[in-house]
Amino acid sequence: MNRRRLLNRLVALGVSTALCGLACEAGAQQLILKGEYGLMAGTQPPPGLYAGILGGYNRADELKGPRGETVPTQGSLNQYYIGPIVSWVSNIKILGGNYSATVSVPWANVMTDAPRLDVNSSTGIALSETWLVPLAIGWHLEGADVTFQYALYIPTGRYTAGATDNTSLGMWCNELSVLSTVFLNGARSWHASASLFYDINGRKQDQDWTTGNPLTLMYGVGGNYGSGQIFKGWAGIAGYSQWQVTSTSGADVPLPVRDGRTDIHAIGPEFTTLQGALTIRYFWQFGGTFSTQGRGLYVQLVLPVRVG
């Protein structure tokens, strides 16, 4: 084996070890739920109280290096999450739009199977990060709907620096986003959506480690179907792209992670029924850089709650 080939193998092994190690402790992940929004993302529901449940599953069985190359490895990282969600849309007007607020408290379980690193573990299901949207303003315009949101991720779940059973990332995060739905015909039966999120990550608990900030685009294109009270909704294609736009910093950050920035993309079908109450999205990831890559499922059921 020549020297260059040996060096390439050592570099690949180093990247693989770093990525797998970070996956085990959720060190390089971002807090935003990729794929949470798709079609009709910018359309705020009518005023009222809504409650339901959200959940999802992500399976990553590929590792992508700093140039998008596949890093030889075996194993997978599986993440499950589920939790209640409550949203209130008011008649209060701010700058002509309706004020609303949302909170979700998901529980998570992360399972890692990496034979080459002799890792086969599960965190067990436990409380994760609380997602709070204390401020959202929704506008219904001619030909489009737009919503602005400020969200806060609160590290309410289990986190210990270096532990393999963390269900939280141990950091606060502020998020600003603009969500839009553009209607493509007069009947508003065909539509496209684009939602842009910018996350500002805080320092990890008990570590000199600040994960780089991501810019995330979620989108969808589709149309409405059905009539009546039950089999009515919309369907189409949804996807997302995420780019880490600032470097991860801190004395506790491994050098490969400090120098690398994560990108990932995904696309798949969306099906929404029950007049928008039940949404199912499935994604295949592609184009990853310095990241895990695989597929994911997102499900949400939210219904209006009658008060009084």
Short mmCIF file of N, CA and C in Angstrom, two decimals, residues 68-214:
data_model
loop_
_atom_site.label_atom_id
_atom_site.label_comp_id
_atom_site.label_asym_id
_atom_site.label_seq_id
_atom_site.Cartn_x
_atom_site.Cartn_y
_atom_site.Cartn_z
N GLY A 68 -18.35 15.84 0.62
CA GLY A 68 -19.54 15.11 0.19
C GLY A 68 -19.28 13.68 -0.17
N GLU A 69 -18.02 13.21 0.03
CA GLU A 69 -17.69 11.83 -0.30
C GLU A 69 -18.27 10.89 0.76
N THR A 70 -18.60 9.66 0.35
CA THR A 70 -19.09 8.66 1.28
C THR A 70 -17.94 8.09 2.07
N VAL A 71 -18.05 8.13 3.38
CA VAL A 71 -17.01 7.60 4.27
C VAL A 71 -17.36 6.16 4.59
N PRO A 72 -16.47 5.20 4.29
CA PRO A 72 -16.77 3.79 4.55
C PRO A 72 -17.05 3.55 6.03
N THR A 73 -18.19 2.97 6.32
CA THR A 73 -18.55 2.65 7.70
C THR A 73 -19.70 1.66 7.67
N GLN A 74 -20.04 1.13 8.80
CA GLN A 74 -21.19 0.24 8.95
C GLN A 74 -21.99 0.70 10.16
N GLY A 75 -23.31 0.55 10.07
CA GLY A 75 -24.14 0.91 11.21
C GLY A 75 -25.17 1.96 10.84
N SER A 76 -25.89 2.43 11.84
CA SER A 76 -26.95 3.41 11.61
C SER A 76 -27.22 4.18 12.89
N LEU A 77 -27.81 5.35 12.71
CA LEU A 77 -28.26 6.19 13.80
C LEU A 77 -29.76 6.38 13.62
N ASN A 78 -30.55 5.96 14.60
CA ASN A 78 -32.01 6.04 14.52
C ASN A 78 -32.53 6.96 15.61
N GLN A 79 -33.35 7.90 15.21
CA GLN A 79 -33.91 8.85 16.16
C GLN A 79 -35.43 8.84 16.07
N TYR A 80 -36.08 8.69 17.21
CA TYR A 80 -37.53 8.74 17.30
C TYR A 80 -37.91 9.91 18.21
N TYR A 81 -38.99 10.61 17.87
CA TYR A 81 -39.47 11.66 18.76
C TYR A 81 -40.98 11.75 18.66
N ILE A 82 -41.60 12.15 19.76
CA ILE A 82 -43.06 12.28 19.82
C ILE A 82 -43.39 13.24 20.95
N GLY A 83 -44.43 14.05 20.76
CA GLY A 83 -44.80 14.97 21.82
C GLY A 83 -46.06 15.75 21.52
N PRO A 84 -46.67 16.32 22.55
CA PRO A 84 -47.87 17.13 22.36
C PRO A 84 -47.52 18.49 21.78
N ILE A 85 -48.49 19.09 21.10
CA ILE A 85 -48.32 20.44 20.56
C ILE A 85 -49.63 21.20 20.78
N VAL A 86 -49.50 22.44 21.26
CA VAL A 86 -50.67 23.30 21.51
C VAL A 86 -50.41 24.64 20.85
N SER A 87 -51.41 25.14 20.13
CA SER A 87 -51.27 26.42 19.43
C SER A 87 -52.52 27.26 19.64
N TRP A 88 -52.31 28.56 19.82
CA TRP A 88 -53.43 29.49 19.98
C TRP A 88 -53.29 30.59 18.94
N VAL A 89 -54.33 30.74 18.11
CA VAL A 89 -54.39 31.82 17.13
C VAL A 89 -55.44 32.80 17.61
N SER A 90 -55.04 34.04 17.81
CA SER A 90 -55.93 35.03 18.42
C SER A 90 -56.52 35.98 17.38
N ASN A 91 -57.42 36.82 17.86
CA ASN A 91 -57.96 37.91 17.04
C ASN A 91 -57.18 39.20 17.25
N ILE A 92 -56.13 39.12 18.07
CA ILE A 92 -55.29 40.29 18.32
C ILE A 92 -54.50 40.63 17.06
N LYS A 93 -54.53 41.88 16.66
CA LYS A 93 -53.85 42.31 15.44
C LYS A 93 -52.53 43.01 15.78
N ILE A 94 -51.46 42.59 15.08
CA ILE A 94 -50.16 43.25 15.17
C ILE A 94 -49.70 43.54 13.74
N LEU A 95 -49.56 44.82 13.43
CA LEU A 95 -49.18 45.23 12.07
C LEU A 95 -50.11 44.63 11.01
N GLY A 96 -51.38 44.47 11.39
CA GLY A 96 -52.38 43.97 10.46
C GLY A 96 -52.50 42.46 10.40
N GLY A 97 -51.63 41.73 11.11
CA GLY A 97 -51.69 40.27 11.12
C GLY A 97 -52.15 39.73 12.46
N ASN A 98 -52.60 38.47 12.46
CA ASN A 98 -53.09 37.83 13.69
C ASN A 98 -51.93 37.30 14.52
N TYR A 99 -51.98 37.60 15.83
CA TYR A 99 -50.98 37.08 16.76
C TYR A 99 -51.31 35.64 17.14
N SER A 100 -50.26 34.79 17.20
CA SER A 100 -50.46 33.42 17.66
C SER A 100 -49.24 32.95 18.45
N ALA A 101 -49.39 31.85 19.18
CA ALA A 101 -48.30 31.27 19.98
C ALA A 101 -48.44 29.75 19.96
N THR A 102 -47.31 29.05 20.08
CA THR A 102 -47.28 27.60 20.01
C THR A 102 -46.25 27.05 20.98
N VAL A 103 -46.52 25.88 21.53
CA VAL A 103 -45.54 25.19 22.37
C VAL A 103 -45.64 23.69 22.12
N SER A 104 -44.48 23.04 22.10
CA SER A 104 -44.43 21.58 21.97
C SER A 104 -43.34 21.06 22.90
N VAL A 105 -43.62 19.93 23.56
CA VAL A 105 -42.67 19.32 24.49
C VAL A 105 -42.43 17.88 24.05
N PRO A 106 -41.54 17.66 23.09
CA PRO A 106 -41.32 16.30 22.58
C PRO A 106 -40.44 15.44 23.47
N TRP A 107 -40.61 14.13 23.32
CA TRP A 107 -39.77 13.13 23.96
C TRP A 107 -39.01 12.42 22.85
N ALA A 108 -37.79 11.99 23.15
CA ALA A 108 -36.94 11.43 22.11
C ALA A 108 -36.25 10.17 22.58
N ASN A 109 -35.85 9.34 21.59
CA ASN A 109 -35.04 8.15 21.83
C ASN A 109 -34.06 8.04 20.67
N VAL A 110 -32.77 7.99 20.97
CA VAL A 110 -31.73 7.90 19.94
C VAL A 110 -31.04 6.55 20.08
N MET A 111 -31.06 5.77 18.99
CA MET A 111 -30.44 4.44 18.97
C MET A 111 -29.28 4.43 17.99
N THR A 112 -28.12 3.99 18.45
CA THR A 112 -26.91 3.97 17.63
C THR A 112 -26.39 2.55 17.50
N ASP A 113 -26.10 2.16 16.25
CA ASP A 113 -25.53 0.84 15.98
C ASP A 113 -24.33 1.05 15.06
N ALA A 114 -23.12 1.00 15.63
CA ALA A 114 -21.89 1.21 14.86
C ALA A 114 -20.89 0.11 15.22
N PRO A 115 -20.98 -1.03 14.52
CA PRO A 115 -20.12 -2.17 14.87
C PRO A 115 -18.63 -1.87 14.80
N ARG A 116 -18.21 -1.04 13.84
CA ARG A 116 -16.78 -0.77 13.69
C ARG A 116 -16.22 0.01 14.87
N LEU A 117 -17.11 0.75 15.56
CA LEU A 117 -16.69 1.47 16.76
C LEU A 117 -17.12 0.76 18.03
N ASP A 118 -17.66 -0.46 17.87
CA ASP A 118 -18.14 -1.25 19.00
C ASP A 118 -19.17 -0.47 19.82
N VAL A 119 -20.11 0.15 19.10
CA VAL A 119 -21.17 0.93 19.75
C VAL A 119 -22.52 0.35 19.36
N ASN A 120 -23.31 0.02 20.35
CA ASN A 120 -24.68 -0.44 20.15
C ASN A 120 -25.47 0.00 21.37
N SER A 121 -26.13 1.15 21.26
CA SER A 121 -26.72 1.74 22.45
C SER A 121 -28.05 2.41 22.14
N SER A 122 -28.80 2.71 23.20
CA SER A 122 -30.06 3.43 23.10
C SER A 122 -30.16 4.37 24.29
N THR A 123 -30.60 5.59 24.04
CA THR A 123 -30.74 6.54 25.13
C THR A 123 -31.95 6.22 26.00
N GLY A 124 -32.92 5.46 25.43
CA GLY A 124 -34.20 5.30 26.11
C GLY A 124 -35.02 6.57 25.90
N ILE A 125 -36.32 6.44 25.87
CA ILE A 125 -37.17 7.60 25.60
C ILE A 125 -37.20 8.52 26.82
N ALA A 126 -36.97 9.80 26.58
CA ALA A 126 -36.93 10.78 27.66
C ALA A 126 -37.22 12.15 27.09
N LEU A 127 -37.48 13.10 27.97
CA LEU A 127 -37.79 14.46 27.58
C LEU A 127 -36.66 15.05 26.74
N SER A 128 -37.02 15.80 25.70
CA SER A 128 -36.03 16.43 24.83
C SER A 128 -36.13 17.95 24.98
N GLU A 129 -35.86 18.68 23.89
CA GLU A 129 -35.91 20.14 23.92
C GLU A 129 -37.35 20.64 23.79
N THR A 130 -37.72 21.62 24.63
CA THR A 130 -39.01 22.27 24.49
C THR A 130 -38.94 23.32 23.39
N TRP A 131 -39.94 23.30 22.50
CA TRP A 131 -40.01 24.26 21.40
C TRP A 131 -41.13 25.25 21.71
N LEU A 132 -40.76 26.51 21.89
CA LEU A 132 -41.73 27.55 22.25
C LEU A 132 -41.71 28.65 21.20
N VAL A 133 -42.90 28.96 20.68
CA VAL A 133 -43.06 30.08 19.75
C VAL A 133 -43.92 31.13 20.47
N PRO A 134 -43.28 32.07 21.18
CA PRO A 134 -44.07 33.06 21.91
C PRO A 134 -44.63 34.16 21.02
N LEU A 135 -44.08 34.27 19.79
CA LEU A 135 -44.54 35.32 18.89
C LEU A 135 -44.61 34.81 17.46
N ALA A 136 -45.82 34.85 16.91
CA ALA A 136 -46.03 34.56 15.49
C ALA A 136 -47.11 35.50 15.00
N ILE A 137 -46.90 36.06 13.80
CA ILE A 137 -47.87 36.98 13.21
C ILE A 137 -48.19 36.47 11.81
N GLY A 138 -49.46 36.27 11.53
CA GLY A 138 -49.88 35.73 10.24
C GLY A 138 -50.72 36.71 9.45
N TRP A 139 -50.34 36.88 8.18
CA TRP A 139 -51.08 37.78 7.28
C TRP A 139 -51.71 36.97 6.15
N HIS A 140 -52.94 37.32 5.79
CA HIS A 140 -53.62 36.74 4.64
C HIS A 140 -53.71 37.82 3.56
N LEU A 141 -52.86 37.70 2.55
CA LEU A 141 -52.76 38.70 1.50
C LEU A 141 -53.45 38.21 0.23
N GLU A 142 -53.57 39.08 -0.73
CA GLU A 142 -54.15 38.67 -2.01
C GLU A 142 -53.15 37.80 -2.77
N GLY A 143 -53.48 36.55 -2.92
CA GLY A 143 -52.61 35.62 -3.64
C GLY A 143 -51.53 34.96 -2.80
N ALA A 144 -51.45 35.29 -1.51
CA ALA A 144 -50.40 34.69 -0.68
C ALA A 144 -50.74 34.83 0.80
N ASP A 145 -50.18 33.92 1.60
CA ASP A 145 -50.23 34.01 3.06
C ASP A 145 -48.79 34.04 3.56
N VAL A 146 -48.53 34.85 4.59
CA VAL A 146 -47.18 34.99 5.14
C VAL A 146 -47.26 34.97 6.66
N THR A 147 -46.33 34.25 7.29
CA THR A 147 -46.25 34.21 8.75
C THR A 147 -44.81 34.47 9.18
N PHE A 148 -44.64 35.36 10.15
CA PHE A 148 -43.35 35.59 10.79
C PHE A 148 -43.35 34.93 12.16
N GLN A 149 -42.25 34.26 12.52
CA GLN A 149 -42.17 33.58 13.81
C GLN A 149 -40.85 33.86 14.51
N TYR A 150 -40.94 34.01 15.83
CA TYR A 150 -39.76 33.94 16.69
C TYR A 150 -39.95 32.73 17.59
N ALA A 151 -38.97 31.83 17.60
CA ALA A 151 -39.07 30.60 18.39
C ALA A 151 -37.86 30.48 19.31
N LEU A 152 -38.05 29.74 20.39
CA LEU A 152 -37.00 29.50 21.38
C LEU A 152 -36.96 28.01 21.69
N TYR A 153 -35.76 27.42 21.61
CA TYR A 153 -35.56 26.02 22.01
C TYR A 153 -34.94 26.01 23.40
N ILE A 154 -35.60 25.30 24.32
CA ILE A 154 -35.19 25.30 25.72
C ILE A 154 -34.67 23.90 26.09
N PRO A 155 -33.44 23.78 26.61
CA PRO A 155 -32.85 22.46 26.90
C PRO A 155 -33.42 21.83 28.16
N THR A 156 -34.65 21.34 28.05
CA THR A 156 -35.33 20.74 29.19
C THR A 156 -35.01 19.25 29.36
N GLY A 157 -34.39 18.64 28.36
CA GLY A 157 -34.12 17.21 28.40
C GLY A 157 -32.80 16.86 29.05
N ARG A 158 -32.51 15.59 29.06
CA ARG A 158 -31.30 15.06 29.70
C ARG A 158 -30.06 15.38 28.87
N TYR A 159 -29.06 15.95 29.53
CA TYR A 159 -27.81 16.24 28.84
C TYR A 159 -26.65 16.27 29.83
N THR A 160 -25.61 15.49 29.53
CA THR A 160 -24.34 15.52 30.25
C THR A 160 -23.24 15.50 29.22
N ALA A 161 -22.29 16.40 29.33
CA ALA A 161 -21.20 16.49 28.37
C ALA A 161 -20.48 15.15 28.25
N GLY A 162 -20.38 14.63 27.00
CA GLY A 162 -19.68 13.39 26.75
C GLY A 162 -20.49 12.13 26.93
N ALA A 163 -21.73 12.25 27.44
CA ALA A 163 -22.56 11.07 27.67
C ALA A 163 -23.15 10.56 26.37
N THR A 164 -23.49 9.27 26.33
CA THR A 164 -24.08 8.66 25.14
C THR A 164 -25.59 8.47 25.27
N ASP A 165 -26.17 8.92 26.37
CA ASP A 165 -27.62 8.75 26.56
C ASP A 165 -28.35 10.09 26.59
N ASN A 166 -27.78 11.11 25.95
CA ASN A 166 -28.42 12.43 25.93
C ASN A 166 -29.65 12.43 25.02
N THR A 167 -30.72 13.05 25.48
CA THR A 167 -31.90 13.26 24.65
C THR A 167 -32.15 14.75 24.42
N SER A 168 -31.23 15.57 24.87
CA SER A 168 -31.23 17.00 24.63
C SER A 168 -29.84 17.37 24.11
N LEU A 169 -29.72 18.50 23.44
CA LEU A 169 -28.42 18.95 22.97
C LEU A 169 -27.75 19.89 23.95
N GLY A 170 -28.40 20.18 25.07
CA GLY A 170 -27.75 20.95 26.12
C GLY A 170 -27.47 22.39 25.77
N MET A 171 -28.28 22.98 24.88
CA MET A 171 -28.02 24.36 24.49
C MET A 171 -29.34 25.07 24.19
N TRP A 172 -29.32 26.39 24.43
CA TRP A 172 -30.44 27.23 24.06
C TRP A 172 -30.28 27.64 22.60
N CYS A 173 -31.41 28.00 21.98
CA CYS A 173 -31.35 28.43 20.58
C CYS A 173 -32.48 29.42 20.32
N ASN A 174 -32.14 30.53 19.67
CA ASN A 174 -33.14 31.49 19.21
C ASN A 174 -33.31 31.31 17.71
N GLU A 175 -34.56 31.37 17.26
CA GLU A 175 -34.85 31.12 15.84
C GLU A 175 -35.78 32.19 15.28
N LEU A 176 -35.38 32.74 14.12
CA LEU A 176 -36.21 33.68 13.38
C LEU A 176 -36.60 33.03 12.07
N SER A 177 -37.87 33.19 11.67
CA SER A 177 -38.31 32.54 10.44
C SER A 177 -39.41 33.33 9.75
N VAL A 178 -39.46 33.16 8.43
CA VAL A 178 -40.55 33.70 7.60
C VAL A 178 -41.09 32.56 6.77
N LEU A 179 -42.40 32.31 6.88
CA LEU A 179 -43.04 31.21 6.17
C LEU A 179 -44.04 31.79 5.18
N SER A 180 -44.09 31.24 3.97
CA SER A 180 -44.97 31.79 2.95
C SER A 180 -45.69 30.69 2.18
N THR A 181 -46.90 31.01 1.76
CA THR A 181 -47.68 30.18 0.83
C THR A 181 -48.12 31.08 -0.31
N VAL A 182 -47.79 30.69 -1.53
CA VAL A 182 -48.19 31.45 -2.72
C VAL A 182 -49.20 30.62 -3.50
N PHE A 183 -50.36 31.19 -3.79
CA PHE A 183 -51.41 30.47 -4.51
C PHE A 183 -51.24 30.69 -6.01
N LEU A 184 -51.27 29.60 -6.77
CA LEU A 184 -50.90 29.63 -8.18
C LEU A 184 -52.09 29.79 -9.12
N ASN A 185 -53.31 29.77 -8.58
CA ASN A 185 -54.49 30.02 -9.42
C ASN A 185 -55.53 30.76 -8.59
N GLY A 186 -56.55 31.26 -9.28
CA GLY A 186 -57.56 32.06 -8.61
C GLY A 186 -58.36 31.30 -7.57
N ALA A 187 -58.54 30.01 -7.79
CA ALA A 187 -59.30 29.19 -6.85
C ALA A 187 -58.47 28.77 -5.63
N ARG A 188 -57.20 29.10 -5.61
CA ARG A 188 -56.28 28.76 -4.51
C ARG A 188 -56.17 27.25 -4.32
N SER A 189 -56.37 26.49 -5.37
CA SER A 189 -56.30 25.04 -5.26
C SER A 189 -54.90 24.49 -5.57
N TRP A 190 -54.07 25.31 -6.22
CA TRP A 190 -52.67 24.95 -6.47
C TRP A 190 -51.79 25.98 -5.77
N HIS A 191 -50.73 25.50 -5.11
CA HIS A 191 -49.94 26.42 -4.28
C HIS A 191 -48.51 25.93 -4.12
N ALA A 192 -47.65 26.86 -3.79
CA ALA A 192 -46.25 26.57 -3.48
C ALA A 192 -45.89 27.28 -2.19
N SER A 193 -44.98 26.70 -1.44
CA SER A 193 -44.58 27.30 -0.17
C SER A 193 -43.07 27.34 -0.06
N ALA A 194 -42.58 28.33 0.67
CA ALA A 194 -41.16 28.43 0.98
C ALA A 194 -41.03 29.06 2.36
N SER A 195 -40.24 28.43 3.23
CA SER A 195 -40.08 28.89 4.60
C SER A 195 -38.59 28.92 4.93
N LEU A 196 -38.13 30.05 5.44
CA LEU A 196 -36.72 30.24 5.73
C LEU A 196 -36.51 30.44 7.22
N PHE A 197 -35.57 29.68 7.80
CA PHE A 197 -35.30 29.70 9.23
C PHE A 197 -33.82 30.00 9.47
N TYR A 198 -33.55 30.87 10.44
CA TYR A 198 -32.17 31.10 10.86
C TYR A 198 -32.08 30.87 12.37
N ASP A 199 -31.23 29.91 12.76
CA ASP A 199 -31.07 29.53 14.16
C ASP A 199 -29.78 30.11 14.72
N ILE A 200 -29.86 30.67 15.92
CA ILE A 200 -28.70 31.21 16.62
C ILE A 200 -28.46 30.34 17.85
N ASN A 201 -27.46 29.45 17.75
CA ASN A 201 -27.21 28.48 18.80
C ASN A 201 -26.41 29.08 19.95
N GLY A 202 -26.78 28.67 21.16
CA GLY A 202 -26.03 29.07 22.34
C GLY A 202 -24.96 28.05 22.68
N ARG A 203 -24.17 28.36 23.69
CA ARG A 203 -23.08 27.49 24.14
C ARG A 203 -23.64 26.28 24.86
N LYS A 204 -23.03 25.12 24.63
CA LYS A 204 -23.47 23.89 25.29
C LYS A 204 -23.18 23.93 26.79
N GLN A 205 -24.07 23.30 27.53
CA GLN A 205 -23.93 23.24 28.99
C GLN A 205 -22.63 22.54 29.39
N ASP A 206 -21.87 23.17 30.28
CA ASP A 206 -20.64 22.62 30.85
C ASP A 206 -19.58 22.32 29.80
N GLN A 207 -19.63 22.99 28.65
CA GLN A 207 -18.64 22.79 27.61
C GLN A 207 -18.32 24.11 26.92
N ASP A 208 -17.09 24.22 26.46
CA ASP A 208 -16.73 25.33 25.59
C ASP A 208 -16.97 24.87 24.15
N TRP A 209 -18.24 24.89 23.77
CA TRP A 209 -18.67 24.34 22.48
C TRP A 209 -19.92 25.09 22.04
N THR A 210 -19.82 25.77 20.91
CA THR A 210 -20.98 26.45 20.32
C THR A 210 -21.15 25.95 18.90
N THR A 211 -22.21 25.21 18.65
CA THR A 211 -22.46 24.65 17.32
C THR A 211 -22.76 25.77 16.33
N GLY A 212 -22.20 25.65 15.12
CA GLY A 212 -22.42 26.66 14.08
C GLY A 212 -23.89 26.84 13.74
N ASN A 213 -24.27 28.04 13.38
CA ASN A 213 -25.66 28.36 13.10
C ASN A 213 -26.09 27.84 11.72
N PRO A 214 -27.30 27.26 11.63
CA PRO A 214 -27.79 26.78 10.34
C PRO A 214 -28.80 27.74 9.71
#
